[in-house]
Coordinates of N, CA and C in Angstrom, one line a residue:
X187 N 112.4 80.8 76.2 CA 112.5 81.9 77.2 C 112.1 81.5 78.6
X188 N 110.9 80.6 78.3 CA 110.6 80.2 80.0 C 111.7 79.5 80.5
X189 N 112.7 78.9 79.7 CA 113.7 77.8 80.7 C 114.6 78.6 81.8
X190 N 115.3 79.9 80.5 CA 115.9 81.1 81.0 C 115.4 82.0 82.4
X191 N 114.5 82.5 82.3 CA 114.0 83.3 83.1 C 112.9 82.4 84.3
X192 N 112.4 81.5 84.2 CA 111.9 81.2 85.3 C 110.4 81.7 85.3
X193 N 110.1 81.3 86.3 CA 108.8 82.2 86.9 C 108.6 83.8 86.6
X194 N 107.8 83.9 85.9 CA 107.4 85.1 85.1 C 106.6 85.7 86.2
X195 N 107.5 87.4 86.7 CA 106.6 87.9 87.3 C 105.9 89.0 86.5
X196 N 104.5 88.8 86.7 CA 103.2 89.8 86.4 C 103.3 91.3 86.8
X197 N 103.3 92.1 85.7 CA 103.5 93.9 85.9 C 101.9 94.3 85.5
X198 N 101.0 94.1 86.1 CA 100.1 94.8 85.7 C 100.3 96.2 86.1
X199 N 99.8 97.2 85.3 CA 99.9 98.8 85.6 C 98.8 99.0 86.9
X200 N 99.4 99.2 87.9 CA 98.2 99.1 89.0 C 98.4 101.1 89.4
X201 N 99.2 101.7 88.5 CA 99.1 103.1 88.2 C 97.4 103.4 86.8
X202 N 97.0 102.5 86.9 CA 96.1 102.7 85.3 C 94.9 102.1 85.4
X203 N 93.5 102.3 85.4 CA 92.1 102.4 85.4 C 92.3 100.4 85.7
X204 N 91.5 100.1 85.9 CA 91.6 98.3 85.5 C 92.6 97.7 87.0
X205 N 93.6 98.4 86.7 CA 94.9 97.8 87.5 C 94.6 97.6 88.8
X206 N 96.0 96.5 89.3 CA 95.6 96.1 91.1 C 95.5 97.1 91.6
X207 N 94.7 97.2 92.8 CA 94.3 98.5 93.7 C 95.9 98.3 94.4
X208 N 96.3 99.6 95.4 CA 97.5 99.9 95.8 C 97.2 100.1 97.1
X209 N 96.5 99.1 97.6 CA 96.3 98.8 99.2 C 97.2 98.4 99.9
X210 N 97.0 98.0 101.0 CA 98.2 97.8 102.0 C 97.8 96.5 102.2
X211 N 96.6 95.8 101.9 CA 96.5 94.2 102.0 C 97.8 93.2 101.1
X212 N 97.8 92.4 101.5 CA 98.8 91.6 101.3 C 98.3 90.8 100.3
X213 N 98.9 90.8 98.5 CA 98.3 90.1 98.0 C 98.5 88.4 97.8
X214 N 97.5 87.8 97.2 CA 97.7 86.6 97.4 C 98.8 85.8 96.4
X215 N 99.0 86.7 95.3 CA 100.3 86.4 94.3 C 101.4 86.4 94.5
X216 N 101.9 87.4 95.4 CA 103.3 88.1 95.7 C 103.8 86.4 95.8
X217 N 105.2 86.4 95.0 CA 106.2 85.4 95.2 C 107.4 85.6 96.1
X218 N 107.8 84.8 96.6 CA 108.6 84.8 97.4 C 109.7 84.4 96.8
X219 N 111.1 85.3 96.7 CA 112.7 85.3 96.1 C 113.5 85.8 96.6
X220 N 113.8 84.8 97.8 CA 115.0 85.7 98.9 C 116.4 85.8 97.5
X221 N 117.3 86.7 98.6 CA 118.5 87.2 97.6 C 119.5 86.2 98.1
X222 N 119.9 85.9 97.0 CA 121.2 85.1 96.8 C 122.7 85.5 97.7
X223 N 123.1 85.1 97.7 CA 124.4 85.5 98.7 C 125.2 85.8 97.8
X224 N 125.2 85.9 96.1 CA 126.2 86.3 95.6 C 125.5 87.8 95.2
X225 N 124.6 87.7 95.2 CA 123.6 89.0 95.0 C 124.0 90.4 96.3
X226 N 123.6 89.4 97.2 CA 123.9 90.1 98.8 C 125.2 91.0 98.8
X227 N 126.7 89.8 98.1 CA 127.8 90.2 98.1 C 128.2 91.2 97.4
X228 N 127.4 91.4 96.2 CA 127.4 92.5 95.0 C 126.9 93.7 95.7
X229 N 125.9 94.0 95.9 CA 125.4 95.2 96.8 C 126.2 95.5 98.1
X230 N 126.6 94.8 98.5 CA 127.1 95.3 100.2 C 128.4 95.6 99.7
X231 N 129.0 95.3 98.5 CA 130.2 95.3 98.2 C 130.3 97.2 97.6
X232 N 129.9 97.5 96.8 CA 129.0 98.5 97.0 C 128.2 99.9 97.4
X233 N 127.7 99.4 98.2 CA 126.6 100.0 98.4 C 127.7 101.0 100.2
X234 N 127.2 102.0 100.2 CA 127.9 102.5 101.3 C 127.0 102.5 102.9
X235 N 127.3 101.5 103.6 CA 126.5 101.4 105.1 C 127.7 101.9 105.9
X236 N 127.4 102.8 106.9 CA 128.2 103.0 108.0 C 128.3 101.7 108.5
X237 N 129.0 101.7 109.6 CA 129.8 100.1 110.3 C 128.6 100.4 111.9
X238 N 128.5 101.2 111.8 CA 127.2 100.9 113.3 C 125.7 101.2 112.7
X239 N 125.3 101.6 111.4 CA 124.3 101.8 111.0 C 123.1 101.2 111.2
X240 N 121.9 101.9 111.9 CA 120.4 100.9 112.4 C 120.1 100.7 110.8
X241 N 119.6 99.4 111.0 CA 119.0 99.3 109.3 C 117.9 98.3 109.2
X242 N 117.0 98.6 108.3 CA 116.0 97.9 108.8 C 115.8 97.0 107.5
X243 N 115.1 95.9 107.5 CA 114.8 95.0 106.3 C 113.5 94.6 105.9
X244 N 112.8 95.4 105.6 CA 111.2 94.7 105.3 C 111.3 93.8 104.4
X245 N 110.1 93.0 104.5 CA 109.9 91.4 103.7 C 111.3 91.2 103.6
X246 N 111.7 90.6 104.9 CA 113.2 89.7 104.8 C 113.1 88.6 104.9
X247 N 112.0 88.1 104.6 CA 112.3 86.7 104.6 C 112.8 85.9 105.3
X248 N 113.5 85.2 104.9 CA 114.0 83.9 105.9 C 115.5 84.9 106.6
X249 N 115.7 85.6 106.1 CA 117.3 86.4 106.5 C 118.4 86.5 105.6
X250 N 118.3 86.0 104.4 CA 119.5 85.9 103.6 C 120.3 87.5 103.5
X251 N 119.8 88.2 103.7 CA 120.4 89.7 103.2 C 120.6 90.1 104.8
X252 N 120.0 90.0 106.0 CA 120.5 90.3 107.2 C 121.2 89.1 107.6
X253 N 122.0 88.4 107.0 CA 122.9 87.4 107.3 C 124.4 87.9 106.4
X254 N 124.1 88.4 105.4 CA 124.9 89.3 105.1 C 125.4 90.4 105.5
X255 N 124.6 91.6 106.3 CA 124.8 92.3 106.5 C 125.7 92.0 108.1
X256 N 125.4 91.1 108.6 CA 125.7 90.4 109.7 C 127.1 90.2 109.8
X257 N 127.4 89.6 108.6 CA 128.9 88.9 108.1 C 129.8 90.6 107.7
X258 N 129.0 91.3 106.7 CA 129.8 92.6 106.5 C 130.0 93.7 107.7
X259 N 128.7 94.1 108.1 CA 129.0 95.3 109.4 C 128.3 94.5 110.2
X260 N 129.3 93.7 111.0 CA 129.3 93.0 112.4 C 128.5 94.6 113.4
X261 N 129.0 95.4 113.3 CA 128.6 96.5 114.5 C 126.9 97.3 114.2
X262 N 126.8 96.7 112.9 CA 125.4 97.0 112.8 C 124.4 96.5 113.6
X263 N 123.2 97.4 113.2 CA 121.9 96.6 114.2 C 121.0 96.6 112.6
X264 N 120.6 95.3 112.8 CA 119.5 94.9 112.0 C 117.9 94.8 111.9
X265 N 117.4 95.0 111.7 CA 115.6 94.6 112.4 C 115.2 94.1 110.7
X266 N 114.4 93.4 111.3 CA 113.7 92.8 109.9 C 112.3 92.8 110.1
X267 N 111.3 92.6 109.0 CA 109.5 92.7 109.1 C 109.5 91.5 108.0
X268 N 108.7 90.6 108.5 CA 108.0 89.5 107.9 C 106.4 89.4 107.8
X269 N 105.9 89.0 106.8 CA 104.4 89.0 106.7 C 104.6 87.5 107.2
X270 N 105.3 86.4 106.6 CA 105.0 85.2 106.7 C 105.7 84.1 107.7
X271 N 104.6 84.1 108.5 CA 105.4 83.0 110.1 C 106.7 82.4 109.5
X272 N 106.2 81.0 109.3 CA 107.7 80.3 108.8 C 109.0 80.7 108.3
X273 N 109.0 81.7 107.6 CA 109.9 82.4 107.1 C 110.7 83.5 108.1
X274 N 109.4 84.0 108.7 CA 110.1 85.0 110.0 C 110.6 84.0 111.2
X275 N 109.8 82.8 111.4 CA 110.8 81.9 112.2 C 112.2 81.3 112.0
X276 N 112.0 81.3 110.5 CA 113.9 80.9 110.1 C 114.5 81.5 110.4
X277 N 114.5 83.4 110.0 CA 115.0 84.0 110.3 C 115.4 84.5 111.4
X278 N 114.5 84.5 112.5 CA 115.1 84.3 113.9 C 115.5 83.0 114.3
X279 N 115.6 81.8 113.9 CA 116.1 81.0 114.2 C 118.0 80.8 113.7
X280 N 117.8 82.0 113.2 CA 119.5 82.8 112.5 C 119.7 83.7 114.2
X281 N 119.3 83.6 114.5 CA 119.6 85.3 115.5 C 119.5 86.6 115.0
X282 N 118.2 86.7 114.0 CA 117.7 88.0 113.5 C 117.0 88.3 114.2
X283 N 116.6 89.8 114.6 CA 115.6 90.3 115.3 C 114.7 90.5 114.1
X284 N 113.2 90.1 114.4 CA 112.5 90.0 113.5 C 111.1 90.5 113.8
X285 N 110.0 91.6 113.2 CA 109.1 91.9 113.8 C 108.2 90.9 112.5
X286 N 107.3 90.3 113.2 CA 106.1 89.5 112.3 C 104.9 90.3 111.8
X287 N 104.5 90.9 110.9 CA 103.6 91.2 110.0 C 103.5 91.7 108.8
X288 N 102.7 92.5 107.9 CA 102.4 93.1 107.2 C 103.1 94.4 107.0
X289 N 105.0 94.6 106.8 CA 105.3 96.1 106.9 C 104.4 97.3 106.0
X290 N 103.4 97.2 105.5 CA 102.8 98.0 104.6 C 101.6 98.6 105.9
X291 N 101.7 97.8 106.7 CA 100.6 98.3 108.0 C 101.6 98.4 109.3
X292 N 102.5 98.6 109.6 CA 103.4 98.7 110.4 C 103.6 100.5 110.5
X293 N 103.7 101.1 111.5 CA 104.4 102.3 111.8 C 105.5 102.6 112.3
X294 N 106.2 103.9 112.1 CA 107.9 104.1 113.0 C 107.3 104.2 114.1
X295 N 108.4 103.4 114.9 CA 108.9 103.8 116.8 C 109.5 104.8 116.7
X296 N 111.0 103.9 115.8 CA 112.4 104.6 116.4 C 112.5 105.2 114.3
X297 N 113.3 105.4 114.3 CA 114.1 105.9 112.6 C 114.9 105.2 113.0
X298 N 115.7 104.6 111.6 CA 116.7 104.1 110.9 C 117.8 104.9 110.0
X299 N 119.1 104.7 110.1 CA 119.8 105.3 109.0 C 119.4 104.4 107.5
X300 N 119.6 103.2 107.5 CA 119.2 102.6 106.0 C 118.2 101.9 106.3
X301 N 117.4 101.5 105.1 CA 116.6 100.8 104.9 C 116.6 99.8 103.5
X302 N 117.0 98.6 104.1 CA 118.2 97.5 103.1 C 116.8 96.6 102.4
X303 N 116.2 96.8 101.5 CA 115.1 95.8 101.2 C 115.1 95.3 99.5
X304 N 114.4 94.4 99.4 CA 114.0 93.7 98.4 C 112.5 93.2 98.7
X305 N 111.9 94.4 98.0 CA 110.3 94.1 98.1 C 109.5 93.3 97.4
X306 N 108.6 93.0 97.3 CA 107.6 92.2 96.0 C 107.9 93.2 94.6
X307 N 108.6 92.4 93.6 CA 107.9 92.9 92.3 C 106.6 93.1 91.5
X308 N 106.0 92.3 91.9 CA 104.7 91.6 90.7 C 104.0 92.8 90.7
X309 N 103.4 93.4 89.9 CA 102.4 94.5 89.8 C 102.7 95.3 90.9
X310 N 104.5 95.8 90.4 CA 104.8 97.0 91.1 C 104.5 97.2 92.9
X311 N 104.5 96.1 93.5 CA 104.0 96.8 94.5 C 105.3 97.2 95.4
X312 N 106.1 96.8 95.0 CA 107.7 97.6 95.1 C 107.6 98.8 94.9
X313 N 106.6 100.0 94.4 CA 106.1 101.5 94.5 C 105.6 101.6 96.0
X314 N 104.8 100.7 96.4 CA 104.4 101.2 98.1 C 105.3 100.6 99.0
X315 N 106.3 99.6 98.9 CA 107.3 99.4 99.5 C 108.1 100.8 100.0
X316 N 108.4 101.2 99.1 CA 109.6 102.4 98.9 C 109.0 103.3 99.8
X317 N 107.5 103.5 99.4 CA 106.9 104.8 99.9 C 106.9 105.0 100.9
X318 N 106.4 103.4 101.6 CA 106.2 103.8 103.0 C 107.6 103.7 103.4
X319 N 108.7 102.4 103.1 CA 109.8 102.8 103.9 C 110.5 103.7 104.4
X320 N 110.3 105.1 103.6 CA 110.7 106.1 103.9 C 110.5 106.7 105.0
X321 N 109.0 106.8 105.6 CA 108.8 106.8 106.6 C 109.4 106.7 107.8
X322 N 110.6 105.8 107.8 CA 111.0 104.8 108.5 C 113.0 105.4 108.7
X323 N 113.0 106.6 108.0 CA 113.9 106.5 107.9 C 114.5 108.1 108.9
X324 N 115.9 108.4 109.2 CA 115.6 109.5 109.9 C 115.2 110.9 109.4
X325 N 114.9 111.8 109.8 CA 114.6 112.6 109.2 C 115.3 113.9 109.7
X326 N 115.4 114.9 109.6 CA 115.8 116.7 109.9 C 114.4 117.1 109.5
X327 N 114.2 117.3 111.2 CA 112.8 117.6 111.0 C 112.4 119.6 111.0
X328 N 113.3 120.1 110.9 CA 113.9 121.6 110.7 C 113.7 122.1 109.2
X329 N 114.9 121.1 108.6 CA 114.8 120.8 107.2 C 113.6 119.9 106.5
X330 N 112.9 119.1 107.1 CA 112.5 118.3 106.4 C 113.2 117.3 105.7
X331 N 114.4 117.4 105.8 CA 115.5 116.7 104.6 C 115.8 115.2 105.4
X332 N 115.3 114.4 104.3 CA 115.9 112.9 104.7 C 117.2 112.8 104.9
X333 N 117.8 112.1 106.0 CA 118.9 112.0 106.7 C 119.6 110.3 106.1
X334 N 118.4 109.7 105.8 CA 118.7 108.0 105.7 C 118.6 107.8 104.2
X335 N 119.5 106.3 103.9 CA 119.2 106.0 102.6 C 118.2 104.4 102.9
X336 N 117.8 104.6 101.0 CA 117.0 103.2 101.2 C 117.9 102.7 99.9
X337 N 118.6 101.5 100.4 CA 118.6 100.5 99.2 C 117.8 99.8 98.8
X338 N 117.4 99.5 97.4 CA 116.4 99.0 97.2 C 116.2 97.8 96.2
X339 N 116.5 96.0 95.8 CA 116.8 95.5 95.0 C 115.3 96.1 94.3
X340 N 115.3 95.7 93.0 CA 114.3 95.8 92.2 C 114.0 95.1 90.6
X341 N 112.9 95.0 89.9 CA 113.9 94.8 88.7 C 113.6 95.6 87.6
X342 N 114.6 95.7 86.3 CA 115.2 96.6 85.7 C 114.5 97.6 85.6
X343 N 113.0 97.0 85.3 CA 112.0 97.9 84.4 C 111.7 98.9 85.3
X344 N 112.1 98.9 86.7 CA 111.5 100.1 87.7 C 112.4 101.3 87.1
X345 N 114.1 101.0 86.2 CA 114.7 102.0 86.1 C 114.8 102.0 84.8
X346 N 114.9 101.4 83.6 CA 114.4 101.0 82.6 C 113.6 102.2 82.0
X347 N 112.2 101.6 82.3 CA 110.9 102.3 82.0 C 110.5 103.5 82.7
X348 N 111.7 104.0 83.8 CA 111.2 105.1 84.1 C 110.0 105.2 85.3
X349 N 109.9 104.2 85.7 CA 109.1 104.0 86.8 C 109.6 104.8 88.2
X350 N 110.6 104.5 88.5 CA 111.2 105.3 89.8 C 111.4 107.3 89.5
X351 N 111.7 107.4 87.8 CA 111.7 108.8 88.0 C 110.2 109.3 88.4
X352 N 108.8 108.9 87.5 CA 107.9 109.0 87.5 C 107.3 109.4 88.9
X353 N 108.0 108.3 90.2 CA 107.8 108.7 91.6 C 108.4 109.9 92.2
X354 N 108.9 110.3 91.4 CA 109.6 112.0 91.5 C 111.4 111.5 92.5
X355 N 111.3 110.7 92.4 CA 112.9 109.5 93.1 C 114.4 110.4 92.3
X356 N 114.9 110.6 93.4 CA 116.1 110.8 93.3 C 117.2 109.7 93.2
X357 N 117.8 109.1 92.4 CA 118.7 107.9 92.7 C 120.0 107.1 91.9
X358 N 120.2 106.4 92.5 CA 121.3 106.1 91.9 C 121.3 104.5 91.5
X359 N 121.1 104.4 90.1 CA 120.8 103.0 89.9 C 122.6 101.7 89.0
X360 N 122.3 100.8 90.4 CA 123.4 99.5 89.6 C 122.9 98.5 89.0
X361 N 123.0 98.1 88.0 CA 122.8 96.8 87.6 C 123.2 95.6 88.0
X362 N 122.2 94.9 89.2 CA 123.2 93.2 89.2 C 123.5 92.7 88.4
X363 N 124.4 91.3 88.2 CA 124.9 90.9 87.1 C 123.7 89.4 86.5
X364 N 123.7 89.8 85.7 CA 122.4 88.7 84.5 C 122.7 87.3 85.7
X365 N 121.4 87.0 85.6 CA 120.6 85.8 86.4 C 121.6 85.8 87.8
X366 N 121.2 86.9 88.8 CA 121.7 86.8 90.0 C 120.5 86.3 90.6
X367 N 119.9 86.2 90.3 CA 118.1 85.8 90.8 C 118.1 83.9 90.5
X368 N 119.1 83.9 89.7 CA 118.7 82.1 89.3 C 118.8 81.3 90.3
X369 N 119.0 81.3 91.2 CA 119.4 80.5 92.5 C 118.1 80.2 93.0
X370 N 117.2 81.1 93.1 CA 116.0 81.7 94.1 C 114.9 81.5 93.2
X371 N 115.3 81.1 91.5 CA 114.0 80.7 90.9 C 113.9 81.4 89.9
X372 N 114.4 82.8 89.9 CA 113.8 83.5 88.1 C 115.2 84.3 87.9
X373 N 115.5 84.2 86.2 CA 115.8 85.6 86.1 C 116.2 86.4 85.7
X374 N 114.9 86.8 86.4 CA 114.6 88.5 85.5 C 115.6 89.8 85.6
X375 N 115.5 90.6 84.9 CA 116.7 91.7 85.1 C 116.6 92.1 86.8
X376 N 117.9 92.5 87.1 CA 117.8 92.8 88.3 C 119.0 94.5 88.5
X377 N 118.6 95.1 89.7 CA 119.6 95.6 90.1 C 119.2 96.1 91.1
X378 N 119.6 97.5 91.8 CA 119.7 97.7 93.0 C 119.6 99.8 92.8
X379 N 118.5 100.1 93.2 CA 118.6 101.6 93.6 C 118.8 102.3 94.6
X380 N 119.9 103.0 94.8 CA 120.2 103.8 96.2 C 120.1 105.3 96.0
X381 N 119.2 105.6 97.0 CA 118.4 106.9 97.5 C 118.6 107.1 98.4
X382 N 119.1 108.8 98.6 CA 119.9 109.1 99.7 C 118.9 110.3 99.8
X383 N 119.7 111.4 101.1 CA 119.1 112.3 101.4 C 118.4 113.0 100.5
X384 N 117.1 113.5 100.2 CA 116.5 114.4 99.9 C 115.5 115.4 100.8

């Protein structure tokens, strides 16, 4: 099984007494697994972005998924959030606009129509990804009603196990296709959740 799947990521229930705390510190395990470009291709293929849509990419990494988006909606605007220098230097070294830190401690300026990400798995912390992204997204502030979607890669067990309903999540879940993750190192079930206005 280890040959298949790779690097085993860690689910501790950090919903449950014992579990990682659900801070906004950056932990020192999170692995890093940018998305494949056949991965990229599957979702944008997909996934529905307006052609001028602001969209934002927390933990984007080096830019693999805003290099895609780049290639698909040329008329888009991209912004990306990096915790990790090197990585956020590649990425602008693509011609990504890139903000450097911790998006889990980051606040909205402006809103976004989408918010295109692939967060940390390991001990769920893909739950406060989501959370806060939302934030980030536009809102009807009359209605209160979310205006923006978040795509969100993930893996299986967030929809699987019921994790995403649990968050009270409205959504619409695809399955990538088996080891779209092999390229990048693991792989584990994967797919992609899209959450739209609520």
């Amino acid at each position: 099984l280890a040959e298949f799947y790779g690097d085993v990521l860690p689910e501790n229930d950090i919903d449950k007494p014992g579990g990682k705390q659900a801070g906004t510190a950056v932990s020192k395990d999170l692995a890093f697994y940018f998305t494949p470009e056949g991965a990229c291709e599957y979702i944008l293929s997909r996934a529905e972005i307006p052609a001028d849509a602001k969209i934002l990419e927390p933990s984007c990494g080096e830019g693999h998924l805003m290099d895609a988006v780049r290639a698909h909606k040329p008329n888009a605007t991209v912004v990306g959030c990096e915790v990790h220098p090197g990585r956020a230097a590649t990425a602008r070294a693509k011609g990504h606009r890139v903000m450097l830190g911790n998006f889990l401690e980051k606040q909205p300026a402006s809103p976004f129509d989408v918010i295109l990400m692939n967060p940390p798995f390991v001990c769920r912390h893909w739950k406060k990804h989501i959370t806060h992204a939302m934030k980030f997204l536009k809102h009807d502030h009359k209605s209160r009603l979310c205006n923006g979607t978040i795509i969100c890669i993930l893996p299986a067990s967030a929809h699987v196990d019921g994790h995403l309903k649990e968050m009270g999540l409205k959504y619409t879940w695809y399955d990538l296709p088996a080891a779209s993750f092999r390229e990048a190192g693991t792989n584990v079930a994967t797919g992609f959740a899209v959450m739209g206005a609520q």
